[in-house]
CSV table of C-alpha atoms in Angstrom, one decimal:
chain,number,residue,atom,x,y,z
T,65,MET,CA,-18.2,-4.3,-53.8
T,66,TRP,CA,-19.2,-7.5,-55.8
T,67,LYS,CA,-18.5,-5.7,-59.0
T,68,ARG,CA,-15.0,-4.6,-57.9
T,69,ARG,CA,-14.1,-8.2,-56.8
T,70,CYS,CA,-15.5,-9.9,-59.9
T,71,GLU,CA,-14.7,-7.3,-62.6
T,72,PRO,CA,-11.2,-8.8,-63.5
T,73,LEU,CA,-12.9,-12.3,-63.9
T,74,LEU,CA,-15.7,-10.9,-66.0
T,75,ARG,CA,-13.1,-9.3,-68.4
T,76,ARG,CA,-11.4,-12.7,-68.9
T,77,SER,CA,-14.4,-15.0,-69.5
T,78,ALA,CA,-17.8,-15.1,-71.0
T,79,ILE,CA,-20.8,-17.2,-71.0
T,80,VAL,CA,-23.3,-16.4,-73.7
T,81,TRP,CA,-26.9,-17.6,-73.9
T,82,VAL,CA,-28.3,-18.0,-77.5
T,83,LEU,CA,-31.9,-17.0,-77.2
T,84,ARG,CA,-34.7,-17.9,-79.5
T,85,ARG,CA,-38.2,-16.5,-79.4
T,86,ARG,CA,-40.8,-19.1,-78.4
T,87,LYS,CA,-44.4,-19.1,-77.7
T,88,LEU,CA,-44.6,-20.5,-74.2
T,89,HIS,CA,-47.8,-20.7,-72.1
T,90,GLY,CA,-49.5,-18.3,-74.5
T,91,HIS,CA,-46.9,-15.6,-74.2
T,92,GLU,CA,-45.5,-14.6,-77.6
T,93,LYS,CA,-42.4,-12.7,-76.4
T,94,THR,CA,-40.8,-15.5,-74.3
T,95,TYR,CA,-37.2,-16.2,-75.0
T,96,ILE,CA,-35.6,-19.5,-74.2
T,97,ALA,CA,-31.9,-20.4,-74.4
T,98,SER,CA,-31.2,-22.8,-77.2
T,99,HIS,CA,-27.5,-23.1,-76.6
T,100,ILE,CA,-24.9,-22.0,-74.1
T,101,LEU,CA,-21.6,-20.6,-75.6
T,102,ILE,CA,-18.5,-20.8,-73.4
T,103,LEU,CA,-15.8,-18.4,-74.7
T,104,VAL,CA,-12.1,-18.7,-74.2
T,105,ASP,CA,-9.8,-15.8,-75.2
T,106,GLN,CA,-6.8,-17.1,-77.2
T,107,SER,CA,-4.8,-13.9,-76.6
T,108,ARG,CA,-4.6,-14.8,-72.8
T,109,HIS,CA,-3.2,-17.9,-71.2
T,110,LEU,CA,-5.9,-18.2,-68.5
T,111,GLU,CA,-8.2,-20.9,-67.2
T,112,VAL,CA,-11.3,-19.4,-65.5
T,113,TYR,CA,-13.8,-22.2,-65.7
T,114,SER,CA,-13.9,-25.1,-63.3
T,115,PRO,CA,-13.4,-28.7,-64.6
T,116,GLY,CA,-16.7,-30.1,-65.7
T,117,PHE,CA,-18.4,-26.7,-65.6
T,118,ALA,CA,-20.3,-27.4,-68.8
T,119,SER,CA,-22.2,-30.3,-67.3
T,120,SER,CA,-24.1,-27.8,-65.1
T,121,PHE,CA,-26.2,-26.7,-68.1
T,122,THR,CA,-29.3,-28.4,-69.5
T,123,LYS,CA,-28.8,-26.9,-73.0
T,124,PRO,CA,-26.2,-27.8,-75.5
T,125,VAL,CA,-22.8,-26.2,-74.6
T,126,VAL,CA,-20.7,-24.9,-77.5
T,127,GLY,CA,-17.0,-24.0,-77.1
T,128,VAL,CA,-15.8,-20.9,-78.8
T,129,ILE,CA,-12.2,-19.7,-79.0
T,130,THR,CA,-12.0,-16.0,-79.6
T,131,LYS,CA,-9.2,-13.7,-80.9
T,132,THR,CA,-7.7,-16.4,-83.0
T,133,ASP,CA,-5.7,-13.9,-84.9
T,134,LEU,CA,-3.6,-13.3,-81.8
T,135,ALA,CA,-1.3,-15.6,-79.8
T,136,LEU,CA,-1.4,-18.5,-82.2
T,137,GLU,CA,0.8,-20.5,-79.8
T,138,ASN,CA,-2.2,-20.6,-77.3
T,139,GLU,CA,-4.6,-22.5,-79.6
T,140,ASN,CA,-3.9,-26.0,-78.2
T,141,TYR,CA,-4.0,-24.6,-74.7
T,142,CYS,CA,-7.5,-23.2,-75.4
T,143,VAL,CA,-8.7,-26.5,-76.8
T,144,GLN,CA,-7.5,-28.2,-73.6
T,145,VAL,CA,-9.3,-25.6,-71.4
T,146,LEU,CA,-12.6,-26.3,-73.3
T,147,LYS,CA,-12.2,-30.1,-72.9
T,148,ARG,CA,-11.4,-29.8,-69.2
T,149,THR,CA,-14.5,-27.6,-68.9
T,150,GLY,CA,-16.5,-30.6,-70.2
T,151,ILE,CA,-17.2,-29.4,-73.7
T,152,THR,CA,-16.9,-31.7,-76.7
T,153,GLU,CA,-16.0,-30.8,-80.3
T,154,PRO,CA,-16.7,-29.1,-82.6
T,155,PHE,CA,-15.0,-26.0,-81.2
T,156,PHE,CA,-15.4,-22.7,-83.1
T,157,ARG,CA,-12.5,-20.4,-83.7
T,158,ILE,CA,-13.5,-16.9,-84.4
T,159,SER,CA,-11.8,-13.5,-85.0
T,160,LEU,CA,-13.9,-10.4,-85.4
T,161,PRO,CA,-11.2,-8.2,-87.0
T,162,VAL,CA,-10.3,-10.8,-89.6
T,163,GLY,CA,-13.9,-12.0,-90.0
T,164,ARG,CA,-13.0,-15.7,-89.4
T,165,GLY,CA,-15.4,-18.3,-88.1
T,166,ILE,CA,-18.5,-16.2,-87.5
T,167,GLY,CA,-20.4,-17.7,-90.5
T,168,GLU,CA,-19.7,-21.2,-89.4
T,169,LEU,CA,-20.9,-20.5,-85.8
T,170,LYS,CA,-24.1,-18.9,-87.1
T,171,ARG,CA,-24.8,-21.8,-89.4
T,172,TYR,CA,-24.2,-24.3,-86.5
T,173,LEU,CA,-26.5,-22.4,-84.1
T,174,PHE,CA,-29.3,-21.3,-86.5
T,175,GLY,CA,-29.1,-23.9,-89.2
């Protein structure tokens, strides 16, 4: 029942935890989130995150606009959605088919 009610929302939004391996309390295989990525799909004109949602995390929150090769007219809308969510720039614009922005995001996250 939960999956059926939430499935449309899950297809429209994504929160990604960037995990890094850390030695914590003597355990070698402990993973800790270093960043939280909030994704907004540029191909859809949707707002699924609550205002100020990003402030609920204790790790740095990074805004990512996906599918930037589609619906170019929605780019400013996506930036406003991320700002209302409480995320500050820089925002990363990525497109997997075109290969845009992935390198910049990796360099930002992993140095």
